[in-house]
Structure formats: structure tokens, C-alpha cells
Amino acid sequence: EFIGNNIPPYAILSHTWGSKDDEVSFQDIKNNVGKRKLGYQKIRFCGKQAKDDNLAFIWVDTCCIDKTSSAELSEAINSMFQWYQNAKICYAYLSDVSNEISGDESQSVQRQKSALQQSKWFTRGWTLQELLAPASVEFFSKDWERLGNKQYLKQTIHEITKVPLEVLEGAPVSRYSVEERFSWASNRQTARVEDESYCLLGIFDIHMPLIYGEGKEKALKRLQKEVKESQGETAANLSHNIKANNPARDASLSKILRWLAAPDPSVNYQKAFKQRQQDTGLWFLESELYTNWRVDDASSIWLYGIPGCGKTILSSTVLQDILQHCDIKLGQVAAYFYFDFNDVKKQHADLMLRSLVCQLLQQSVEIPTGLDTLSS
């Protein structure tokens, strides 16, 4: 075992697991029985390819982690992104892509793209970090034929995964928003529901204990909490410091707010939020429609229905999610309004505009000179 600065150059394998009985475990290697299993062919290939690439060491997740030790498993999952990042090269084995699309110059690019698009490797949760972390990723077919590397296939990979080309070219994932990074994993699956969150630890550069059995929702909530604490606090503190200790701004803002005399929509939001049952509307937050709307520029969603069907309650779920997003994402703010037939101050478009302006001003670092002049 190598630790710290004494780790030699190594290759690492990325693959989709077969059945538990087919894969070679740490205990199988220890007891010298691994060669009997189908999964040993992947280990054998990885070793042979590493030798061809002048590398003396390989790392394969199935047999290099003692999964009977919860402590070792937790350490491995929390360190996985770094291990893939530090590898000299990553071999991505696509067990469902035929070698007939490789090595033949007469075949069309579209045929190769179609085969890659259908590969389950691009649908698994763990393979996302295995794609992003290593500087060099070589793709191989089920017959161990080379398909191309990450740079050569980057356009196709981008179209399949929606991961920006800049990231595939080596840009740090930290340059991208929390929401965008979550969106890269939105359509991926894992064998254990908790792993849908655990497989993203490295992508957000956080560590947290693993609690298998806690369920999908609790794992996700813990992940979101850790992400907010590690990345959101910096943004929130920066925003607070910019606005703090500015008496001139505060005086100008108070004057404008009195002048606009806008209605307060938070009353409607809080009322709807209190009436909402736990987990109401989560199906909508997890939908592709909503996820795309969150990350796309200048996009819109129109939800409509008969009176009393639940639009107001659903909107409180959406609004809570948006407000939490803006707490994390520096430079983005939220403004909202409720039309209310029981409140005459919330029945006209001009009052809506006043309310939106007030909300944006309260979250702004500087007060526009034009508004300051108009309110004088």
C-alpha cells in the first residue's frame, strides 16, 4: 500500500459493474480465487493496457476496496474523485459497445455516436466523476478495442451528458454552479439509492459520513446541507459584507421603499408554505422540465389549472427551492408576486411591478441613481 507522496504513477479503471457474483472482490484477490470470475477479464485487460502504457500499477474499485470494512468504504468513497484525478490515465470500459465501430475509417461518425449514446456507462452515477476527474480518459469497446480518448470524443460526450466542453477539456468543475453540476447527474442511476448523493461528493469537493439505509431523501438533504455550508457561506458572507456598513445606501433604500408603497407577497408565500404537506411537489422539482428551466437562460414555465387545484401550494415548493438556490449562488436573486383576489393591493399589474422592484432593490449592492432621483 502506498500513502501520501510515495504513490507511484498508476492507471485506473472505470466500468459498469456486472452481478455481484461476477465481480472480483478484495477477498477474492486475498484468497487467490478471483481468476475464476468473469470480472477478472477487466482486471487482466487493465493490467495489460497499463503495461503497454509503461505503468506498473493499476487500481480497480471492485477489488481494491475492502467493502466489508465500513471505515475503509467510507474513506474510499470520500476520496474517489481525488484518486481518479491523480491517475495517470483512466481506462473506460464500455461493456455494451461493439468493436465493429472502432478502427474502421469507413464507418460514419453518426454510427459511433449512436452506439455511445446507448451505452449504460453514460447512465450510471459513479461514472460521472470518473469522466470528469481524470485528465486523460481512454474509451474501450467490449472487445477491448480503443474507441478514442476524452478529447477526441468530447463533442459526442458533451451531447450525451450535457457536460460543458470546457469541463471535458480540463476546466475545474468548481467554475460551474451547484445547480449545473447537479443537472449533469440528474438522469443517472445507482444500485443503492443513497449513492445518488454519495457519488457527487467529489464533484462538490466535500466529505461526509456514509449512512446506508438512510434513504434517498435524507442522503440528498445531507448533501445539500454540506454543499450549502461549504460553498454557500462564502457567497452569503461576501454579499453581506458588501451591503453592510453603508448608511447612505440604507437611507436611500428606505426612502424608495416608502415611495413605492408596494404590497408584501411574503405573506402569501408563508401562508401557502404552512399549508403544504411534507414533500409536496418534489415530483415537480425532480422533473426534467423544471431542472432545465433552472439552468437555461431566459426560459419560462407556465403552470395552469382550475381554481383550487393546488397551484398556490405547488408554487410555495418551487419558491422555497429558488430562494435556497439564491442563498447559495452569489450574484443571483429571486423576486416573486402573488395575485390575490382577497387583497385589493394584489390585483393590479402596476402593484406587482412595484413589489418586484422593491425586492430586487433590497438585494442589490447599489441603488440605481434614476430611482433615487424619482423618489426625491
Tab-separated table of C-alpha atoms in Angstrom:
chain	number	residue	atom	x	y	z
A	1	GLU	CA	0.000	0.000	0.000
A	2	PHE	CA	1.273	3.455	-0.963
A	3	ILE	CA	0.429	6.570	1.053
A	4	GLY	CA	0.978	10.305	0.628
A	5	ASN	CA	3.755	11.472	-1.654
A	6	ASN	CA	5.066	7.952	-2.216
A	7	ILE	CA	2.262	6.945	-4.597
A	8	PRO	CA	3.743	5.898	-7.967
A	9	PRO	CA	2.078	6.641	-11.336
A	10	TYR	CA	-0.903	4.354	-11.906
A	11	ALA	CA	-3.780	3.598	-14.263
A	12	ILE	CA	-7.357	3.370	-13.035
A	13	LEU	CA	-10.385	1.533	-14.415
A	14	SER	CA	-13.863	2.947	-14.983
A	15	HIS	CA	-16.609	0.466	-15.782
A	16	THR	CA	-20.161	-0.578	-15.008
A	17	TRP	CA	-20.442	-3.436	-12.565
A	18	GLY	CA	-21.863	-6.798	-13.504
A	19	SER	CA	-23.598	-9.031	-10.987
A	20	LYS	CA	-22.089	-9.308	-7.530
A	21	ASP	CA	-21.083	-12.906	-8.215
A	22	ASP	CA	-19.243	-11.931	-11.404
A	23	GLU	CA	-17.076	-9.148	-9.980
A	24	VAL	CA	-13.760	-9.826	-8.260
A	25	SER	CA	-13.735	-8.611	-4.660
A	26	PHE	CA	-10.913	-7.697	-2.299
A	27	GLN	CA	-11.459	-11.015	-0.508
A	28	ASP	CA	-11.282	-12.925	-3.815
A	29	ILE	CA	-7.852	-11.459	-4.537
A	30	LYS	CA	-6.727	-12.129	-0.982
A	31	ASN	CA	-7.863	-15.758	-1.206
A	32	ASN	CA	-6.494	-16.176	-4.741
A	33	VAL	CA	-9.864	-17.163	-6.233
A	34	GLY	CA	-10.590	-14.074	-8.342
A	35	LYS	CA	-9.391	-15.521	-11.637
A	36	ARG	CA	-12.429	-17.788	-11.747
A	37	LYS	CA	-14.830	-14.870	-12.155
A	38	LEU	CA	-15.934	-13.083	-15.324
A	39	GLY	CA	-14.924	-9.715	-13.902
A	40	TYR	CA	-11.303	-10.804	-13.793
A	41	GLN	CA	-11.085	-10.164	-17.539
A	42	LYS	CA	-11.462	-6.442	-16.870
A	43	ILE	CA	-8.648	-6.519	-14.324
A	44	ARG	CA	-6.478	-8.512	-16.704
A	45	PHE	CA	-7.136	-6.056	-19.535
A	46	CYS	CA	-6.403	-3.081	-17.291
A	47	GLY	CA	-3.072	-4.586	-16.264
A	48	LYS	CA	-2.103	-5.395	-19.847
A	49	GLN	CA	-3.029	-1.928	-21.102
A	50	ALA	CA	-1.172	-0.269	-18.234
A	51	LYS	CA	1.923	-2.286	-19.112
A	52	ASP	CA	1.621	-1.092	-22.726
A	53	ASP	CA	1.445	2.459	-21.362
A	54	ASN	CA	4.572	1.909	-19.234
A	55	LEU	CA	2.679	1.940	-15.947
A	56	ALA	CA	3.481	-0.606	-13.261
A	57	PHE	CA	0.368	-0.151	-11.102
A	58	ILE	CA	-3.392	-0.242	-11.601
A	59	TRP	CA	-6.378	0.487	-9.360
A	60	VAL	CA	-9.757	-1.227	-9.817
A	61	ASP	CA	-12.619	-0.396	-7.479
A	62	THR	CA	-14.119	-3.885	-7.308
A	63	CYS	CA	-11.030	-5.480	-5.782
A	64	CYS	CA	-9.015	-2.613	-4.297
A	65	ILE	CA	-11.543	-1.680	-1.592
A	66	ASP	CA	-12.353	-3.945	1.329
A	67	LYS	CA	-16.092	-3.394	1.346
A	68	THR	CA	-16.522	-5.478	4.491
A	69	SER	CA	-14.923	-2.566	6.366
A	70	SER	CA	-17.338	0.360	6.662
A	71	ALA	CA	-14.462	2.666	7.609
A	72	GLU	CA	-12.447	1.749	4.516
A	73	LEU	CA	-15.512	2.016	2.279
A	74	SER	CA	-16.327	5.471	3.643
A	75	GLU	CA	-12.751	6.659	3.169
A	76	ALA	CA	-12.684	5.283	-0.369
A	77	ILE	CA	-15.933	6.928	-1.462
A	78	ASN	CA	-14.910	10.254	0.040
A	79	SER	CA	-11.516	10.009	-1.695
A	80	MET	CA	-12.658	8.530	-5.005
A	81	PHE	CA	-12.700	11.745	-7.018
A	82	GLN	CA	-9.136	12.525	-5.938
A	83	TRP	CA	-7.956	9.013	-6.779
A	84	TYR	CA	-9.338	9.279	-10.303
A	85	GLN	CA	-7.977	12.806	-10.601
A	86	ASN	CA	-4.469	11.685	-9.631
A	87	ALA	CA	-4.396	8.721	-12.014
A	88	LYS	CA	-2.025	8.953	-14.950
A	89	ILE	CA	-4.727	7.556	-17.202
A	90	CYS	CA	-8.248	6.186	-16.829
A	91	TYR	CA	-9.468	3.274	-18.948
A	92	ALA	CA	-13.231	3.492	-19.504
A	93	TYR	CA	-14.527	0.056	-20.454
A	94	LEU	CA	-17.872	0.148	-22.285
A	95	SER	CA	-19.148	-3.404	-21.985
A	96	ASP	CA	-22.101	-2.835	-24.321
A	97	VAL	CA	-20.352	-1.077	-27.225
A	98	SER	CA	-19.239	-3.333	-30.051
A	99	ASN	CA	-15.770	-3.134	-31.525
A	100	GLU	CA	-17.223	-3.002	-35.026
A	101	ILE	CA	-17.471	0.778	-34.707
A	102	SER	CA	-13.788	1.171	-33.860
A	103	GLY	CA	-10.732	1.120	-36.073
A	104	ASP	CA	-12.712	1.350	-39.316
A	105	GLU	CA	-12.262	4.663	-41.115
A	106	SER	CA	-15.156	3.954	-43.480
A	107	GLN	CA	-17.712	3.986	-40.672
A	108	SER	CA	-19.643	7.162	-40.106
A	109	VAL	CA	-19.273	9.349	-37.050
A	110	GLN	CA	-23.019	9.087	-36.569
A	111	ARG	CA	-22.850	5.322	-36.136
A	112	GLN	CA	-20.236	5.641	-33.428
A	113	LYS	CA	-22.226	8.388	-31.735
A	114	SER	CA	-25.358	6.243	-31.759
A	115	ALA	CA	-23.527	3.341	-30.145
A	116	LEU	CA	-22.041	5.558	-27.448
A	117	GLN	CA	-25.396	7.221	-26.766
A	118	GLN	CA	-26.896	3.843	-25.945
A	119	SER	CA	-24.107	2.758	-23.600
A	120	LYS	CA	-25.155	2.304	-19.982
A	121	TRP	CA	-21.781	3.727	-18.924
A	122	PHE	CA	-23.220	7.202	-19.529
A	123	THR	CA	-26.264	6.478	-17.346
A	124	ARG	CA	-24.530	5.439	-14.132
A	125	GLY	CA	-23.981	7.786	-11.205
A	126	TRP	CA	-20.411	6.818	-10.343
A	127	THR	CA	-19.082	7.133	-13.882
A	128	LEU	CA	-19.759	10.879	-13.922
A	129	GLN	CA	-16.839	11.654	-11.611
A	130	GLU	CA	-14.798	9.008	-13.420
A	131	LEU	CA	-15.344	11.009	-16.608
A	132	LEU	CA	-14.646	14.416	-15.073
A	133	ALA	CA	-11.810	13.820	-12.607
A	134	PRO	CA	-9.018	12.263	-14.735
A	135	ALA	CA	-7.083	14.442	-17.140
A	136	SER	CA	-6.814	11.509	-19.548
A	137	VAL	CA	-9.634	9.045	-20.262
A	138	GLU	CA	-9.345	6.345	-22.932
A	139	PHE	CA	-12.533	4.573	-24.033
A	140	PHE	CA	-12.557	0.888	-24.981
A	141	SER	CA	-15.216	-1.355	-26.513
A	142	LYS	CA	-16.463	-4.624	-25.047
A	143	ASP	CA	-13.763	-6.398	-27.069
A	144	TRP	CA	-11.029	-4.146	-25.648
A	145	GLU	CA	-10.664	-2.131	-28.845
A	146	ARG	CA	-9.753	1.532	-28.422
A	147	LEU	CA	-12.607	3.902	-29.326
A	148	GLY	CA	-10.855	7.205	-28.675
A	149	ASN	CA	-9.976	9.447	-25.765
A	150	LYS	CA	-11.973	12.118	-23.951
A	151	GLN	CA	-10.595	14.895	-26.120
A	152	TYR	CA	-11.263	13.096	-29.397
A	153	LEU	CA	-14.819	12.198	-28.364
A	154	LYS	CA	-15.588	15.391	-26.435
A	155	GLN	CA	-18.328	16.669	-28.760
A	156	THR	CA	-20.192	13.370	-28.632
A	157	ILE	CA	-19.718	13.121	-24.862
A	158	HIS	CA	-20.981	16.687	-24.466
A	159	GLU	CA	-24.118	15.901	-26.458
A	160	ILE	CA	-24.775	12.767	-24.398
A	161	THR	CA	-24.009	14.150	-20.937
A	162	LYS	CA	-24.643	17.920	-21.325
A	163	VAL	CA	-21.334	18.477	-19.532
A	164	PRO	CA	-19.776	21.669	-20.979
A	165	LEU	CA	-16.950	21.218	-23.444
A	166	GLU	CA	-14.703	23.366	-21.246
A	167	VAL	CA	-15.015	20.835	-18.415
A	168	LEU	CA	-14.245	17.952	-20.757
A	169	GLU	CA	-11.186	19.912	-21.857
A	170	GLY	CA	-9.982	20.190	-18.266
A	171	ALA	CA	-11.658	23.259	-16.735
A	172	PRO	CA	-12.298	22.815	-12.976
A	173	VAL	CA	-15.859	21.763	-12.165
A	174	SER	CA	-15.831	24.362	-9.372
A	175	ARG	CA	-16.265	27.073	-12.010
A	176	TYR	CA	-19.814	25.878	-12.559
A	177	SER	CA	-22.818	26.494	-10.354
A	178	VAL	CA	-24.149	23.977	-7.874
A	179	GLU	CA	-27.318	23.656	-9.937
A	180	GLU	CA	-25.468	22.957	-13.166
A	181	ARG	CA	-23.339	20.274	-11.541
A	182	PHE	CA	-26.463	18.651	-10.111
A	183	SER	CA	-28.018	18.718	-13.580
A	184	TRP	CA	-25.157	16.631	-15.002
A	185	ALA	CA	-26.214	13.788	-12.707
A	186	SER	CA	-29.977	14.247	-12.960
A	187	ASN	CA	-30.629	11.288	-15.275
A	188	ARG	CA	-28.079	8.875	-13.824
A	189	GLN	CA	-28.824	5.864	-11.638
A	190	THR	CA	-27.036	3.928	-8.917
A	191	ALA	CA	-27.664	0.475	-7.475
A	192	ARG	CA	-28.216	1.898	-3.982
A	193	VAL	CA	-30.420	4.966	-3.659
A	194	GLU	CA	-28.081	6.706	-1.215
A	195	ASP	CA	-25.298	6.537	-3.795
A	196	GLU	CA	-27.190	9.027	-5.965
A	197	SER	CA	-25.888	11.585	-3.469
A	198	TYR	CA	-22.668	9.897	-2.347
A	199	CYS	CA	-21.352	9.693	-5.921
A	200	LEU	CA	-21.383	13.513	-6.089
A	201	LEU	CA	-19.182	14.201	-3.058
A	202	GLY	CA	-16.034	14.763	-5.084
A	203	ILE	CA	-17.800	16.876	-7.693
A	204	PHE	CA	-18.701	19.320	-4.908
A	205	ASP	CA	-15.380	18.811	-3.084
A	206	ILE	CA	-16.994	17.851	0.206
A	207	HIS	CA	-16.702	14.991	2.680
A	208	MET	CA	-19.481	13.472	4.749
A	209	PRO	CA	-20.119	10.167	6.536
A	210	LEU	CA	-21.977	7.423	4.692
A	211	ILE	CA	-25.208	6.133	6.226
A	212	TYR	CA	-26.510	3.332	4.048
A	213	GLY	CA	-30.134	2.718	4.896
A	214	GLU	CA	-30.962	6.396	5.479
A	215	GLY	CA	-32.793	6.549	2.153
A	216	LYS	CA	-32.602	8.747	-0.919
A	217	GLU	CA	-34.211	11.885	0.506
A	218	LYS	CA	-32.174	12.054	3.715
A	219	ALA	CA	-28.929	11.449	1.844
A	220	LEU	CA	-29.797	14.233	-0.587
A	221	LYS	CA	-30.716	16.642	2.205
A	222	ARG	CA	-27.414	15.972	3.963
A	223	LEU	CA	-25.549	16.513	0.706
A	224	GLN	CA	-27.369	19.782	0.040
A	225	LYS	CA	-26.628	20.947	3.578
A	226	GLU	CA	-22.921	20.191	3.192
A	227	VAL	CA	-22.804	21.904	-0.198
A	228	LYS	CA	-24.532	24.977	1.179
A	229	GLU	CA	-22.192	25.166	4.152
A	230	SER	CA	-19.037	24.674	2.087
A	231	GLN	CA	-19.940	26.910	-0.849
A	232	GLY	CA	-22.889	28.981	0.239
A	233	GLU	CA	-21.347	30.558	3.311
A	234	THR	CA	-18.658	32.247	1.256
A	235	ALA	CA	-21.214	33.712	-1.115
A	236	ALA	CA	-23.524	34.801	1.680
A	237	ASN	CA	-20.689	36.403	3.637
A	238	LEU	CA	-19.422	38.269	0.591
A	239	SER	CA	-22.892	39.602	-0.141
A	240	HIS	CA	-23.428	40.625	3.484
A	241	ASN	CA	-20.080	42.398	3.722
A	242	ILE	CA	-20.714	44.361	0.541
A	243	LYS	CA	-24.065	45.656	1.807
A	244	ALA	CA	-23.065	46.181	5.420
A	245	ASN	CA	-21.926	49.497	6.872
A	246	ASN	CA	-23.411	51.594	4.065
A	247	PRO	CA	-25.664	54.193	5.733
A	248	ALA	CA	-26.143	56.178	2.512
A	249	ARG	CA	-27.472	53.114	0.695
A	250	ASP	CA	-29.763	52.213	3.584
A	251	ALA	CA	-31.215	55.718	3.747
A	252	SER	CA	-31.809	55.823	0.009
A	253	LEU	CA	-33.405	52.370	0.043
A	254	SER	CA	-35.785	53.275	2.868
A	255	LYS	CA	-36.886	56.395	1.002
A	256	ILE	CA	-37.582	54.459	-2.214
A	257	LEU	CA	-39.483	51.695	-0.414
A	258	ARG	CA	-41.752	54.259	1.239
A	259	TRP	CA	-42.298	55.960	-2.121
A	260	LEU	CA	-43.206	52.741	-3.942
A	261	ALA	CA	-45.508	51.524	-1.142
A	262	ALA	CA	-45.527	48.020	-2.605
A	263	PRO	CA	-47.549	45.091	-1.208
A	264	ASP	CA	-45.668	42.303	0.561
A	265	PRO	CA	-46.039	38.922	-1.215
A	266	SER	CA	-44.197	37.028	1.526
A	267	VAL	CA	-47.476	36.874	3.471
A	268	ASN	CA	-49.000	34.732	0.713
A	269	TYR	CA	-45.881	32.607	0.430
A	270	GLN	CA	-45.714	31.881	4.152
A	271	LYS	CA	-49.428	31.050	4.295
A	272	ALA	CA	-49.142	28.586	1.396
A	273	PHE	CA	-45.952	27.106	2.795
A	274	LYS	CA	-47.589	26.379	6.160
A	275	GLN	CA	-50.486	24.613	4.428
A	276	ARG	CA	-48.160	22.431	2.381
A	277	GLN	CA	-47.671	18.812	3.435
A	278	GLN	CA	-44.124	17.487	3.674
A	279	ASP	CA	-42.587	16.506	0.303
A	280	THR	CA	-45.491	18.041	-1.630
A	281	GLY	CA	-44.323	18.991	-5.111
A	282	LEU	CA	-40.969	17.210	-5.003
A	283	TRP	CA	-42.033	15.325	-8.132
A	284	PHE	CA	-42.035	18.653	-9.955
A	285	LEU	CA	-38.628	19.740	-8.633
A	286	GLU	CA	-37.172	16.450	-9.888
A	287	SER	CA	-38.776	16.742	-13.335
A	288	GLU	CA	-36.702	17.391	-16.443
A	289	LEU	CA	-38.913	20.385	-17.262
A	290	TYR	CA	-38.061	22.136	-14.003
A	291	THR	CA	-34.402	21.102	-13.999
A	292	ASN	CA	-33.890	22.533	-17.479
A	293	TRP	CA	-35.704	25.725	-16.546
A	294	ARG	CA	-33.387	26.203	-13.575
A	295	VAL	CA	-30.230	26.144	-15.708
A	296	ASP	CA	-31.420	27.628	-19.020
A	297	ASP	CA	-31.202	31.352	-19.682
A	298	ALA	CA	-34.358	33.355	-20.444
A	299	SER	CA	-36.631	30.334	-20.042
A	300	SER	CA	-40.172	30.207	-18.713
A	301	ILE	CA	-42.662	27.741	-17.261
A	302	TRP	CA	-46.409	28.269	-17.319
A	303	LEU	CA	-48.398	26.151	-14.889
A	304	TYR	CA	-52.136	26.488	-15.203
A	305	GLY	CA	-55.212	24.804	-13.777
A	306	ILE	CA	-58.685	25.349	-12.416
A	307	PRO	CA	-59.154	27.251	-9.134
A	308	GLY	CA	-58.377	25.122	-6.105
A	309	CYS	CA	-56.252	22.521	-7.903
A	310	GLY	CA	-53.124	23.333	-5.871
A	311	LYS	CA	-51.182	25.878	-7.933
A	312	THR	CA	-50.515	28.132	-4.939
A	313	ILE	CA	-49.242	25.280	-2.767
A	314	LEU	CA	-47.045	23.968	-5.582
A	315	SER	CA	-45.663	27.461	-6.137
A	316	SER	CA	-44.546	27.576	-2.496
A	317	THR	CA	-42.476	24.434	-3.086
A	318	VAL	CA	-40.897	25.970	-6.177
A	319	LEU	CA	-40.288	29.272	-4.435
A	320	GLN	CA	-38.594	27.614	-1.471
A	321	ASP	CA	-36.249	25.813	-3.861
A	322	ILE	CA	-35.460	29.029	-5.754
A	323	LEU	CA	-34.810	31.008	-2.573
A	324	GLN	CA	-32.449	28.304	-1.299
A	325	HIS	CA	-30.689	28.348	-4.660
A	326	CYS	CA	-30.154	32.104	-4.422
A	327	ASP	CA	-28.747	31.724	-0.914
A	328	ILE	CA	-26.009	29.541	-2.387
A	329	LYS	CA	-25.406	31.199	-5.744
A	330	LEU	CA	-23.664	34.554	-5.451
A	331	GLY	CA	-24.962	37.118	-7.942
A	332	GLN	CA	-28.425	35.597	-8.370
A	333	VAL	CA	-31.545	36.854	-6.617
A	334	ALA	CA	-35.226	35.947	-6.624
A	335	ALA	CA	-38.324	38.128	-6.816
A	336	TYR	CA	-41.914	36.907	-6.807
A	337	PHE	CA	-45.514	38.060	-6.548
A	338	TYR	CA	-48.912	36.559	-5.737
A	339	PHE	CA	-52.109	37.926	-7.253
A	340	ASP	CA	-54.753	37.644	-4.547
A	341	PHE	CA	-58.473	38.249	-5.093
A	342	ASN	CA	-58.879	38.722	-1.343
A	343	ASP	CA	-56.425	41.632	-1.235
A	344	VAL	CA	-57.098	44.738	-3.341
A	345	LYS	CA	-53.392	45.641	-3.182
A	346	LYS	CA	-52.526	42.454	-5.064
A	347	GLN	CA	-54.856	42.689	-8.027
A	348	HIS	CA	-53.089	45.072	-10.412
A	349	ALA	CA	-50.004	44.776	-12.613
A	350	ASP	CA	-48.512	48.099	-11.504
A	351	LEU	CA	-48.514	46.921	-7.874
A	352	MET	CA	-46.815	43.707	-8.963
A	353	LEU	CA	-44.074	45.734	-10.678
A	354	ARG	CA	-43.620	47.885	-7.590
A	355	SER	CA	-43.241	44.779	-5.450
A	356	LEU	CA	-40.693	43.193	-7.781
A	357	VAL	CA	-38.643	46.402	-7.886
A	358	CYS	CA	-38.650	46.621	-4.086
A	359	GLN	CA	-37.470	43.034	-3.715
A	360	LEU	CA	-34.663	43.488	-6.227
A	361	LEU	CA	-33.530	46.722	-4.597
A	362	GLN	CA	-33.347	45.087	-1.174
A	363	GLN	CA	-30.956	42.501	-2.620
A	364	SER	CA	-28.862	44.953	-4.634
A	365	VAL	CA	-25.459	46.264	-3.651
A	366	GLU	CA	-26.068	49.697	-5.185
A	367	ILE	CA	-29.228	51.761	-5.639
A	368	PRO	CA	-29.776	52.936	-9.249
A	369	THR	CA	-29.404	56.705	-9.488
A	370	GLY	CA	-32.563	57.035	-11.561
A	371	LEU	CA	-34.770	55.531	-8.878
A	372	ASP	CA	-33.148	57.630	-6.201
A	373	THR	CA	-33.895	60.751	-8.246
A	374	LEU	CA	-37.510	59.776	-8.976
A	375	SER	CA	-38.268	59.181	-5.311
A	376	SER	CA	-36.903	62.577	-4.234
